[in-house]
Short mmCIF file of C-alpha atoms and ligand atoms in Angstrom, two decimals:
data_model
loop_
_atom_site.label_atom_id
_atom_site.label_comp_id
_atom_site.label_asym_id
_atom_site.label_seq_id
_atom_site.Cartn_x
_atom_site.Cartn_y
_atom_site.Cartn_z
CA UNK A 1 21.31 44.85 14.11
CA UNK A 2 23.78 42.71 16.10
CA UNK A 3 23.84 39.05 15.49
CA UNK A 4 24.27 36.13 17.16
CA UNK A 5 27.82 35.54 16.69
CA UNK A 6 30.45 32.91 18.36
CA UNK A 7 33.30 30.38 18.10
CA UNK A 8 33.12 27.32 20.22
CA UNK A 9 36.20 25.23 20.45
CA UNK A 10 35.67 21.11 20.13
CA UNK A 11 39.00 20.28 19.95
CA UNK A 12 42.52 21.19 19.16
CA UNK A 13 42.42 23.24 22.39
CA UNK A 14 44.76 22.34 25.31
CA UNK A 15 46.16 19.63 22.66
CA UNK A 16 47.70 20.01 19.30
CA UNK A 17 44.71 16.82 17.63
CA UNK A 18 41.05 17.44 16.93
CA UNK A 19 40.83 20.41 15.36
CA UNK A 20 37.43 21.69 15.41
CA UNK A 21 35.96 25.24 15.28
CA UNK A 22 32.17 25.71 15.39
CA UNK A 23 31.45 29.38 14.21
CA UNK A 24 27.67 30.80 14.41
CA UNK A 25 27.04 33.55 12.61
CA UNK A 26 23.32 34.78 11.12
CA UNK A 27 21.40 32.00 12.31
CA UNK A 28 24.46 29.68 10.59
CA UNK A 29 26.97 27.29 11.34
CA UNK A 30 30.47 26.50 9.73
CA UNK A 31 32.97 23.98 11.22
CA UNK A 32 36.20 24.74 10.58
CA UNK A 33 38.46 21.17 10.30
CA UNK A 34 36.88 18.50 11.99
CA UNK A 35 39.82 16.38 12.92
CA UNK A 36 40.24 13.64 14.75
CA UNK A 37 42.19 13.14 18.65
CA UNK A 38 45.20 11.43 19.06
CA UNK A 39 47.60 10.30 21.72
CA UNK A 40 46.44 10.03 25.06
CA UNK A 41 43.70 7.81 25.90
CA UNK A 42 41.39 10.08 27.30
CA UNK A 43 41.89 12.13 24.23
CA UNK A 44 41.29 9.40 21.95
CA UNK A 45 38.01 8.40 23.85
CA UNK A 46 36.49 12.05 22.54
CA UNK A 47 36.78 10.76 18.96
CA UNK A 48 33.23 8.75 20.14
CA UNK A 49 31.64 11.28 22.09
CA UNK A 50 28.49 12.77 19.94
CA UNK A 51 29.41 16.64 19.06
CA UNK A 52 27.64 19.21 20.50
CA UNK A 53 25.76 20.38 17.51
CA UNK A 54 23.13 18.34 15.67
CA UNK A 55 25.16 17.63 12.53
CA UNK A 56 21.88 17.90 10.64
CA UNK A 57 22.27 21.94 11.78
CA UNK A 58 25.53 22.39 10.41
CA UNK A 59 25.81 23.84 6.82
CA UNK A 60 29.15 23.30 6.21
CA UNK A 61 32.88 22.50 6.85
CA UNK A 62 36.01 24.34 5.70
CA UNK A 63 39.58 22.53 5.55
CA UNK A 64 42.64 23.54 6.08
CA UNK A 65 44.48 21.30 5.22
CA UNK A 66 44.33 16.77 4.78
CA UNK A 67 45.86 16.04 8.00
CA UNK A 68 43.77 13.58 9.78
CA UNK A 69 43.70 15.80 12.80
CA UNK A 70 42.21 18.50 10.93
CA UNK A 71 40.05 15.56 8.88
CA UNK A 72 39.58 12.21 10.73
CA UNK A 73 36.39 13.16 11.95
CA UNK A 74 34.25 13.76 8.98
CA UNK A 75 33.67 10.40 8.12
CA UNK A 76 31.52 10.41 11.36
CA UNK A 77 29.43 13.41 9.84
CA UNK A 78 27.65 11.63 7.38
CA UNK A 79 26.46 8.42 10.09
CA UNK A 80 24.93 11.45 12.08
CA UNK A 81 23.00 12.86 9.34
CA UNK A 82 25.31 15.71 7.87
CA UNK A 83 23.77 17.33 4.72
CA UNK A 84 26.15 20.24 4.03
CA UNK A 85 29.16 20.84 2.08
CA UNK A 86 32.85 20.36 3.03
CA UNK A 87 35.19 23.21 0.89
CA UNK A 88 38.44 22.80 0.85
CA UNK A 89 41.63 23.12 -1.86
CA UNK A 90 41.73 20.54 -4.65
CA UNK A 91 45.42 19.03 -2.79
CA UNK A 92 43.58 18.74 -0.17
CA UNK A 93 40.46 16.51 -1.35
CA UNK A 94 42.88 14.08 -3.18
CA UNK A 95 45.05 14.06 0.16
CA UNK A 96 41.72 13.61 2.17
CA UNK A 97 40.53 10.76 0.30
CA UNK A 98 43.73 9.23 0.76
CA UNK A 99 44.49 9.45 4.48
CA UNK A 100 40.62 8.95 5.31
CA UNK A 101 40.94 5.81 3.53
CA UNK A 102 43.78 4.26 4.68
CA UNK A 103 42.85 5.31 8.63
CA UNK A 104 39.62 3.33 8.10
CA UNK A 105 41.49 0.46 7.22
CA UNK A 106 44.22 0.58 9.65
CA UNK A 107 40.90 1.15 12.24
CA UNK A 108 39.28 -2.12 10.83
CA UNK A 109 42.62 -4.34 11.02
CA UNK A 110 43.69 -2.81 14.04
CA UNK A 111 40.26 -3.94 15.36
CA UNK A 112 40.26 -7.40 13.86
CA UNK A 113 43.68 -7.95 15.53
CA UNK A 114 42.25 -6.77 18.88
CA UNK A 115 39.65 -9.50 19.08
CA UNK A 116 41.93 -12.05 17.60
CA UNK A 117 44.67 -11.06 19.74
CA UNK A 118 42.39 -10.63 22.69
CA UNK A 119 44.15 -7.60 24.19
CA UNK A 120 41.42 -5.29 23.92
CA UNK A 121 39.03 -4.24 26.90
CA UNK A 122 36.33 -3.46 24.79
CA UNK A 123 34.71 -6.57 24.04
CA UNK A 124 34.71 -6.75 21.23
CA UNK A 125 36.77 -4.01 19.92
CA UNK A 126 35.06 -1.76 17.52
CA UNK A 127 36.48 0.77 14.30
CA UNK A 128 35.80 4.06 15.29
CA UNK A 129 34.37 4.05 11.55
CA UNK A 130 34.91 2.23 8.45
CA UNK A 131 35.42 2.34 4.63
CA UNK A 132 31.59 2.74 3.92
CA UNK A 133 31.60 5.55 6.33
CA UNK A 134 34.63 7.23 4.28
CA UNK A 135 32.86 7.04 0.86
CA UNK A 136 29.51 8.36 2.35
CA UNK A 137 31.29 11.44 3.24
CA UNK A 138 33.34 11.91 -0.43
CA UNK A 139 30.29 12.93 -1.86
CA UNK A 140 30.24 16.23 0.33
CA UNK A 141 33.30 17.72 -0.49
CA UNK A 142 33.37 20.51 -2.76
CA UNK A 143 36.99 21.78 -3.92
CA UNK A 144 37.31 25.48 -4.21
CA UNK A 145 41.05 27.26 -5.41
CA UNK A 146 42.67 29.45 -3.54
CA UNK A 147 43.08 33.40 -3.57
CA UNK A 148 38.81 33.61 -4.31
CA UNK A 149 36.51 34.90 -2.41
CA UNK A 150 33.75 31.62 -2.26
CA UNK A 151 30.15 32.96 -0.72
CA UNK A 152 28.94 30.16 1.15
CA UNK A 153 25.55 32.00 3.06
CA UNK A 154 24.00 35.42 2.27
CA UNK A 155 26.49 36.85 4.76
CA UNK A 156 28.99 34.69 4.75
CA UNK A 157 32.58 34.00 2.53
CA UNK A 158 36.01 32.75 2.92
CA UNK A 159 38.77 32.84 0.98
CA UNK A 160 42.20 30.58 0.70
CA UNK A 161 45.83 31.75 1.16
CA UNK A 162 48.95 29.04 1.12
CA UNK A 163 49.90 28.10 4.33
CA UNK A 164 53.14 26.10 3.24
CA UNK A 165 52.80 23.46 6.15
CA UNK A 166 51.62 20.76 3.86
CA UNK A 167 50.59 19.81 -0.26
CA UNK A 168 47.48 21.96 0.19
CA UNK A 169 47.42 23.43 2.61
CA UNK A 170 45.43 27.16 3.30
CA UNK A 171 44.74 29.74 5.75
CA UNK A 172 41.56 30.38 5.76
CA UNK A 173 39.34 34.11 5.90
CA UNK A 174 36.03 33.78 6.74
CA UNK A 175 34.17 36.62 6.77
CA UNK A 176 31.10 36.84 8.45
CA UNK A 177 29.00 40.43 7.71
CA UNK A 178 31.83 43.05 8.78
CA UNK A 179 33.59 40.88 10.86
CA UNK A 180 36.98 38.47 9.64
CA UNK A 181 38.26 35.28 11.29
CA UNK A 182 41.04 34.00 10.36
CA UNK A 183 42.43 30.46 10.97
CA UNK A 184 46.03 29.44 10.21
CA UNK A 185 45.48 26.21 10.23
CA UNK A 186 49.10 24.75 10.67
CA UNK A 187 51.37 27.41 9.74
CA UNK A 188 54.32 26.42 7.90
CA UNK A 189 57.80 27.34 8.11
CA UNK A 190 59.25 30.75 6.84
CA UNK A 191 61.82 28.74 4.56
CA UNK A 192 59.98 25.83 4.01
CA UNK A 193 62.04 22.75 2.09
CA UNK A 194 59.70 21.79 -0.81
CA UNK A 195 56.37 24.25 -0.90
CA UNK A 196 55.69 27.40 -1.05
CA UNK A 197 56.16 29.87 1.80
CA UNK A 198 53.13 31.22 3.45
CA UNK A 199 51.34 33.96 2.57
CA UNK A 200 50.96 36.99 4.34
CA UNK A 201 47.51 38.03 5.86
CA UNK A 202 47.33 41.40 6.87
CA UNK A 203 43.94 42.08 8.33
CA UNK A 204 41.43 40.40 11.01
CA UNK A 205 39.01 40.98 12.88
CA UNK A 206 40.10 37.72 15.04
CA UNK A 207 42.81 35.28 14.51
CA UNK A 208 42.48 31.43 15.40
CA UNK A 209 46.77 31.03 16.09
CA UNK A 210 48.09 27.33 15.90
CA UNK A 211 50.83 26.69 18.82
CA UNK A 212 52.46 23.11 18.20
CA UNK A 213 55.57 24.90 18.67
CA UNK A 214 54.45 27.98 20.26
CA UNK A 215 57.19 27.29 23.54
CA UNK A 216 60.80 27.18 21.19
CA UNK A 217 63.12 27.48 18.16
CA UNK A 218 63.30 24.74 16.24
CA UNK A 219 67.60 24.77 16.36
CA UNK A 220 68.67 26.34 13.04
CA UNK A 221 71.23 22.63 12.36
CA UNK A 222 72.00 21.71 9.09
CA UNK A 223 69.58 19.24 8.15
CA UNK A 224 71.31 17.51 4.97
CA UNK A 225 74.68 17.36 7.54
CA UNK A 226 72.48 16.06 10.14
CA UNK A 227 71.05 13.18 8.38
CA UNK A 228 74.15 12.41 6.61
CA UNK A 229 76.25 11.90 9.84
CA UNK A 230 73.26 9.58 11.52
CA UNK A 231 73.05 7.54 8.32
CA UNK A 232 76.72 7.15 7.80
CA UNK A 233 77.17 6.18 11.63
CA UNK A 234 74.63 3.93 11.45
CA UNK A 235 75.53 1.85 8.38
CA UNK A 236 79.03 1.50 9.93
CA UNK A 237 77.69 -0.59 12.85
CA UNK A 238 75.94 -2.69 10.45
CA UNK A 239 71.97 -1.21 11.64
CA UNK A 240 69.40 0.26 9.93
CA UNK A 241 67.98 3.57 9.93
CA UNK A 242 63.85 3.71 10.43
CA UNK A 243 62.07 7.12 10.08
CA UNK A 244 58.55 7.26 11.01
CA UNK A 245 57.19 9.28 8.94
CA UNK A 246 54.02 11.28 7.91
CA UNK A 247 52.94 10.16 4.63
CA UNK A 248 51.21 13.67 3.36
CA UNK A 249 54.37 16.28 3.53
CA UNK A 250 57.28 15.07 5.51
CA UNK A 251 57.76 11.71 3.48
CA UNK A 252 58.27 13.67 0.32
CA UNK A 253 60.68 16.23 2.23
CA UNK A 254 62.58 13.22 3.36
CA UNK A 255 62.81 11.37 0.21
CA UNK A 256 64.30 14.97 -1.34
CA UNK A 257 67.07 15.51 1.39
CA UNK A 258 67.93 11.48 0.52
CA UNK A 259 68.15 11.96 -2.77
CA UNK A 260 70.22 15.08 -2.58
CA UNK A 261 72.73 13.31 -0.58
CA UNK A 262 73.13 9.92 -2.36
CA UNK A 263 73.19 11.87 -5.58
CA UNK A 264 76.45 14.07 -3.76
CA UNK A 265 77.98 10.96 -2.35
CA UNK A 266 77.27 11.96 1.07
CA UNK A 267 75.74 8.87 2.55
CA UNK A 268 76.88 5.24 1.24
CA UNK A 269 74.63 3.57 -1.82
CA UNK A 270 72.49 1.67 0.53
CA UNK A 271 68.85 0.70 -0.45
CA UNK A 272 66.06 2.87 0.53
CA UNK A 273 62.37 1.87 1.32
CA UNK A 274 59.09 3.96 1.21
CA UNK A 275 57.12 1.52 3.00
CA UNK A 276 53.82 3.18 3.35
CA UNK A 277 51.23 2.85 0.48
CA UNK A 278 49.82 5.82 1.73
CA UNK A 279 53.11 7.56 0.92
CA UNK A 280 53.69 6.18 -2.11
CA UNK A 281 50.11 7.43 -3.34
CA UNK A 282 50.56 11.00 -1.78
CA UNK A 283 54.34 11.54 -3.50
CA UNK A 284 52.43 10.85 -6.92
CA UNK A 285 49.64 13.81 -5.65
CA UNK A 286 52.84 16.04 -5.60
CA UNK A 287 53.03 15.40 -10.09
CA UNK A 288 49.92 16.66 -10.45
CA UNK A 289 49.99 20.00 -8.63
CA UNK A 290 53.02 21.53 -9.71
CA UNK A 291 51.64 25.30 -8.50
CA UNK A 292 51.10 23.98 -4.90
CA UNK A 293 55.08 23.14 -4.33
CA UNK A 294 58.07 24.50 -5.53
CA UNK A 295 59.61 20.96 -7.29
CA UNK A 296 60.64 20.79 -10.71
CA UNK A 297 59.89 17.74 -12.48
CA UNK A 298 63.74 16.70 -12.25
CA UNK A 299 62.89 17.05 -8.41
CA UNK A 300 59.97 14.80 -8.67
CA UNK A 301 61.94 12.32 -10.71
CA UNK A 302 64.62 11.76 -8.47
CA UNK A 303 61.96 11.71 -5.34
CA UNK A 304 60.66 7.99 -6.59
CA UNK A 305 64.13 7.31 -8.45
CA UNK A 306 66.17 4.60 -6.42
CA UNK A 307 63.16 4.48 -3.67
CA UNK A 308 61.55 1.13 -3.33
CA UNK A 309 58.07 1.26 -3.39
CA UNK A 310 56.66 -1.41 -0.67
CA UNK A 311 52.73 -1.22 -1.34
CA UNK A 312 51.92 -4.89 -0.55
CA UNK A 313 51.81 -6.52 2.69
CA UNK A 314 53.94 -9.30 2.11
CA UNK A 315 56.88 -8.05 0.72
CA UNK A 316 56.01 -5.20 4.13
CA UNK A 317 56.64 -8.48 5.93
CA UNK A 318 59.40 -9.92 4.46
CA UNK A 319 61.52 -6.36 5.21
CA UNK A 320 59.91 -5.82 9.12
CA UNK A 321 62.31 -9.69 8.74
CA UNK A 322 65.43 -8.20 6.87
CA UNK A 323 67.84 -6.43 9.37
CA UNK A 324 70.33 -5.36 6.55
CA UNK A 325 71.53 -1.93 6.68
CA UNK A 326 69.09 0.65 4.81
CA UNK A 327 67.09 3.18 5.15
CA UNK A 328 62.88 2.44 5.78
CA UNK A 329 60.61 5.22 5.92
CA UNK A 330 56.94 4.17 7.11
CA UNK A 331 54.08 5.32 8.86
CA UNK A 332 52.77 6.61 11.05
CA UNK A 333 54.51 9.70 12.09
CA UNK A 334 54.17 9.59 16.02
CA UNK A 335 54.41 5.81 15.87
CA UNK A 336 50.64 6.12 16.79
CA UNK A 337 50.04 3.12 14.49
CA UNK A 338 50.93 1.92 10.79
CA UNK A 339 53.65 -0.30 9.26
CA UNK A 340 56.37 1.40 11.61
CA UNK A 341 55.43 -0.51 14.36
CA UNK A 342 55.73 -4.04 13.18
CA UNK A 343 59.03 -2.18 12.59
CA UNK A 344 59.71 -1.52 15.73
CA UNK A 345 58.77 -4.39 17.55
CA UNK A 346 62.01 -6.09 16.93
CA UNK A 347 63.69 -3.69 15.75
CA UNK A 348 63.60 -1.20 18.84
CA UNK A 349 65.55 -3.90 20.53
CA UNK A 350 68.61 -4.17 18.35
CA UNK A 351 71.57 -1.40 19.87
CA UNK A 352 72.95 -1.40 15.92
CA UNK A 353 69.51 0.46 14.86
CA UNK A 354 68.67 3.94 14.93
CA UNK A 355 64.92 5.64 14.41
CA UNK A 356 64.87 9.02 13.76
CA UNK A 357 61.94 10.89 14.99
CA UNK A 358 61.24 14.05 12.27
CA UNK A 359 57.82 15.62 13.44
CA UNK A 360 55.96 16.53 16.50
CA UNK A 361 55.53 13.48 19.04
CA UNK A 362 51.79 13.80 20.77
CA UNK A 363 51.61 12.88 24.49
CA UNK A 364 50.84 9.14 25.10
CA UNK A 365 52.30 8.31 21.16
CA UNK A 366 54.84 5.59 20.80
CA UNK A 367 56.98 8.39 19.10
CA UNK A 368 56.74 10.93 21.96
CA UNK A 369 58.09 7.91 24.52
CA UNK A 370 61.11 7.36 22.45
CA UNK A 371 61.58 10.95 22.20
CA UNK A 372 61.10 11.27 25.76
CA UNK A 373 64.15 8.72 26.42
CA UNK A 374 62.03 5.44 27.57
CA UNK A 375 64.13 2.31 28.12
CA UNK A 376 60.76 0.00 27.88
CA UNK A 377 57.59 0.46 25.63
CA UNK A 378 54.28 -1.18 25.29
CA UNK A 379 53.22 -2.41 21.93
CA UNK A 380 50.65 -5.26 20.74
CA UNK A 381 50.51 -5.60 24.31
CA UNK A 382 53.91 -7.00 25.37
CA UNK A 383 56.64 -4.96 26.84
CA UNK A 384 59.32 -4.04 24.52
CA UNK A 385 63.07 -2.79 25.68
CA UNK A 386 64.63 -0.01 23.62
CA UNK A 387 68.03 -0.72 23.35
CA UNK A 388 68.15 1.10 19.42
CA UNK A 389 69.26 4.32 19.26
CA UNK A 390 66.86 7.40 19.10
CA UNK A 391 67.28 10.87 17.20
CA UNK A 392 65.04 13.50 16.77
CA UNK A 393 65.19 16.15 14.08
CA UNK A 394 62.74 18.95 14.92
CA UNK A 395 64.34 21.63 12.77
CA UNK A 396 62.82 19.23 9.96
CA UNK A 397 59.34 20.02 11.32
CA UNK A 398 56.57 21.34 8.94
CA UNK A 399 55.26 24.10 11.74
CA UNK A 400 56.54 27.26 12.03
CA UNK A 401 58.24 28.18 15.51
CA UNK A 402 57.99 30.45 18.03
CA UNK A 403 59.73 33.21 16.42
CA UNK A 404 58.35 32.33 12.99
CA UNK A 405 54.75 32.51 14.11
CA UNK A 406 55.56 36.15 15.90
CA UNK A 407 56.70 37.29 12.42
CA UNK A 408 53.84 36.15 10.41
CA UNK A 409 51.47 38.11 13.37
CA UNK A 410 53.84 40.74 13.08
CA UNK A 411 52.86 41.13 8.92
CA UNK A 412 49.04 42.24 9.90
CA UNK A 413 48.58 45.81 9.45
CA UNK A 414 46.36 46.41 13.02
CA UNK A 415 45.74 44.39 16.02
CA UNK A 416 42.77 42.06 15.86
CA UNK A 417 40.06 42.47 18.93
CA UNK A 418 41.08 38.74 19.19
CA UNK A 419 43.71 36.18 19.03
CA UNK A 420 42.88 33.06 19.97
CA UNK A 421 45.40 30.12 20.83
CA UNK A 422 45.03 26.27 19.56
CA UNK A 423 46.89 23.37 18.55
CA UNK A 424 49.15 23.51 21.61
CA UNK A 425 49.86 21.11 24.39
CA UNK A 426 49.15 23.45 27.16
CA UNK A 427 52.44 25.05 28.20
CA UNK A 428 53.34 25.74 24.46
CA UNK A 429 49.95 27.36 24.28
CA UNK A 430 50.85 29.34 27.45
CA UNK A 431 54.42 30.33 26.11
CA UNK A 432 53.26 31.88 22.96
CA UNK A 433 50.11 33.57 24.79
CA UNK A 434 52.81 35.61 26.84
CA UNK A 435 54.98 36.48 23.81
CA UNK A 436 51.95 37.39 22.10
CA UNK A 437 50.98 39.56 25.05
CA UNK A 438 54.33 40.76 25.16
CA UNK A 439 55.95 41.35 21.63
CA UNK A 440 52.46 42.59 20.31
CA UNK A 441 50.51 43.72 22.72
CA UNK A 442 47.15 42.32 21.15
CA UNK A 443 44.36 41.13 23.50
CA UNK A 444 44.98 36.93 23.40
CA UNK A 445 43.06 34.09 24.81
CA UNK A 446 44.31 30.72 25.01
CA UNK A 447 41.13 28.29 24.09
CA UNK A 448 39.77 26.01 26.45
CA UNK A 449 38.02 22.55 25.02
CA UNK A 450 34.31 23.22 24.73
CA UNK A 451 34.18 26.84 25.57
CA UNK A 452 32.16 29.09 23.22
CA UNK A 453 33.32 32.61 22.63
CA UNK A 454 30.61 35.40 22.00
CA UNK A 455 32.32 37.52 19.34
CA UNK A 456 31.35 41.20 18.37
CA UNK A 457 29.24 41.78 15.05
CA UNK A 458 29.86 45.33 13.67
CA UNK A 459 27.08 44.26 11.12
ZN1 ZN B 1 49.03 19.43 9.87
#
C-alpha cells in the first residue's frame, strides 16, 4: 500500500540559512536541521514566523551538524510545545549547546543595547529567544554515533556518515519503508585541513544536495603562502590583521595554519588573540573527540599554545582599544554580529588594517559588504567608512565546490529518482542544477521555500 510520503522545504531553499526539511512518511514527521535565517532582513524576519506544522505533531529532529543555521531554531521548538527527540552525533550536542547558548546571549545583549541605544524600530526590541528557551530544549536531544542504523518509527531509520565540513558533522540516510533520502548536510571538502574526509554514499532513493558553492572552484592558492604574505605585509605598515571567524570549525583551522607558520618562521612573532569565548570552548571540544578529526595531540597542543585566550569582556574591551600589530580572530563569521564588530567599528577605518574574510559571506551580512568592495557600512547605527584593507580567502572554506560536490554524486552507484538542491543563494543553486543535469544526467529540482514534494513509496 502506498503511503503518504513528502518533503516540504522551510528553509535553506533559495538561501544558503534555515535549514529545514519536513519529511512525512507513515502518518510521521521528521525535521531534518531546524536552523535558523540569516542575512537579509526579510530573511531574518522568518526566524518569527510560526512553522507550518504544529510542533506538538512532529516526532523528531535529525542534525547534521551544530551550525546555527542548521540549529538556531530549536530553541523555539520547545515554547511551541515540541515533545519529540532531537538525534544527532555526540560533537554535535556539545557544539549545539555551545553555539545555542552563546546566540541567546548575544540575542539578549544585542536587544538590551537596542532599547538603550534606541536604534531599534521595534519598540521595544525583543530576543528572538533566550537562555531559558535554550535549556528547555537540551533535554530533547538524544546523541546517537555514527555508521548505525538508529530506528526511530516502525518504518523508519537513519544512519550517520562523516561529512568532514565541521567537528561533527554527518550525512544523514533516512530510510523510510523502501525508500532512502539522503541529506548532505554541508558537504565538506575532498582534502579537508583538520577532519576527516567525507564519506562516500553510494545509494538513494533521493538526495537533498547542499549548493553554497554550487556556481565555482574555490582557486586551488596556497593557503599557508597566502596568509603568510597578508600577515607579513600587514605588520610592516604597523596594522593589525582581524579574521572573523566561525567559532565551530574554521577557528581551529585557522589557529593550525598560524601555528604552522610561526613555528617555521614564516610570519614575524607577533601576539595572537582568540577573542571569542565561544571559540575558545569549541577548540577544547576538539581534545575530547580525537576519532572525529585527524589532530594529534601535538596538533592540539600547539592550537592553544601562544594563543591568547580573551573570554572576558573587559580585557575584549581593552584590545577592540589596542591598535598594535597582531593577529585577532573573533566572531562572528559573516560579521553578522559578535565581538568582531566592536572590532570593526574603529578599526574598519584605519588604511594600516587588514580583515580577512575566510568563509561564505550571506547577502545583507557585514562580511558579504566588505567582500563585495563597500567604501561605507552601517553598524550600531552610524555610518562607518572602510578605508582598511579587505581579503578574502575562499579556498579556506569548509564546503566542498562545484567540482568537489560533482565527484561525491559521481561515487553513487545509480541515479536517484531525485536530487534536490538547497543551501544556495539562487544562481549557485541554478549553476549546479545545470551541471547536475549535465555531467549526470539525473532528474534535479532546485527547492523552492515552502514547497512540499510528494515523493514515491515503493513500500
Ligand atoms: Zn555548516
Amino acid at each position: 500500500m502506498a503511503s503518504k510520503f513528502s518533503i516540504q522545504f522551510l528553509g535553506g531553499a533559495g538561501t544558503v540559512t534555515g535549514s529545514k526539511f519536513l519529511v512525512r512518511f507513515d502518518g510521521h514527521n521528521v525535521m531534518v536541521d531546524c536552523g535558523m535565517f540569516q542575512g537579509l532582513k526579510n530573511l531574518r524576519e522568518l526566524n518569527r514566523a510560526p512553522l507550518p506544522i504544529d510542533v506538538r505533531e512532529l516526532d523528531s529532529v535529525i542534525l547534521t551538524h551544530a551550525h546555527l543555521d542548521h540549529t538556531g531554531h530549536l530553541p523555539l521548538l520547545a515554547g511551541a510545545g515540541f515533545k519529540g527527540k532531537i538525534y544527532c552525533s555526540e560533537p554535535t550536542f556539545e557544539l549545539s549547546e555551545i553555539i545555542l547558548r552563546d546566540t541567546a546571549k548575544i540575542q539578549e545583549e544585542d536587544a538590551l543595547h537596542a532599547n538603550q541605544g534606541g536604534y531599534s524600530k521595534h519598540n521595544p526590541a525583543l530576543p528572538l529567544y533566550g537562555t531559558r528557551d535554550v535549556e528547555k530544549i537540551l533535554p530533547h536531544f538524544e546523541v546517537k554515533p555514527p555508521h548505525q542504523w538508529i530506528q526511530i518509527a516502525p518504518r523508519i531509520k537513519f544512519r550517520f556518515q562523516l561529512s568532514g565540513h565541521i567537528l561533527g558533522s554527518v550525512f544523514i540516510e533516512l530510510d523510510c519503508g523502501d525508500e532512502r533520502i539522503v541529506f548532505s548536510g554541508d558537504l565538506g571538502r575532498k582534502h579537508p585541513l583538520t577532519l576527516n574526509p567525507p564519506a562516500q554514499i553510494e545509494n538513494a532513493d533521493y538526495v537533498v544536495i547542499e549548493s553554497t558553492y554550487g556556481d565555482r572552484k574555490h582557486p586551488r592558492e596556497d593557503l599557508f603562502d597566502r596568509f603568510a604574505k597578508i600577515i607579513s605585509e600587514t605588520v610592516k605598515k604597523g596594522g593589525q590583521v582581524l579574521i572573523p571567524c566561525f567559532a565551530v570549525g574554521r577557528t581551529q583551522d585557522i589557529l593550525h595554519i598560524l601555528a604552522r607558520l610561526k613555528s617555521a618562521g614564516s610570519i614575524p612573532d607577533l601576539p595572537i588573540y582568540l577573542d571569542s569565548p565561544m571559540a575558545i570552548r569549541t577548540t577544547r571540544v576538539f581534545d575530547r573527540f580525537p576519532t572525529w578529526h585527524k589532530l594529534g595531540p601535538e596538533d592540539l597542543e600547539n592550537l592553544e599554545r601562544g594563543v591568547t585566550m580573551v573570554s572576558d569582556s573587559e580585557a575584549s574591551k581593552q584590545l577592540q582599544k589596542d591598535d598594535r600589530p597582531a593577529i585577532v580572530i573573533a566572531g562572528s563569521g559573516m560579521m553578522a554580529g559578535g565581538r568582531i564588530l566592536s572590532h570593526a567599528f574603529t578599526k574598519l577605518q584605519e588604511p594600516k588594517n587588514t580583515f580577512i574574510l575566510v568563509g561564505f559571506q550571506a547577502a545583507g551580512t557585514l562580511g558579504r559588504f566588505l567582500r563585495d568592495g563597500s567604501d561605507e557600512v552601517k553598524m550600531f547605527g552610524k555610518y562607518v567608512p572602510v578605508n582598511a584593507r579587505i581579503e578574502e580567502i575562499s579556498s579556506l572554506s569548509a564546503h566542498a565546490d562545484q567540482s568537489e560536490i560533482i565527484d561525491w554524486l559521481k561515487g553513487f552507484t545509480k541515479p536517484p529518482k531525485k536530487a534536490f538542491i538547497v543551501h544556495g543563494e539562487p544562481h549557485s543553486a541554478d549553476a549546479l542544477r545545470v551541471r547536475i543535469k549535465d555531467s549526470l544526467g539525473w532528474p534535479v529540482l532546485v527547492a523552492v521555500m515552502s514547497d512540499q514534494v510528494s515523493l514515491e513509496s515503493g513500500g
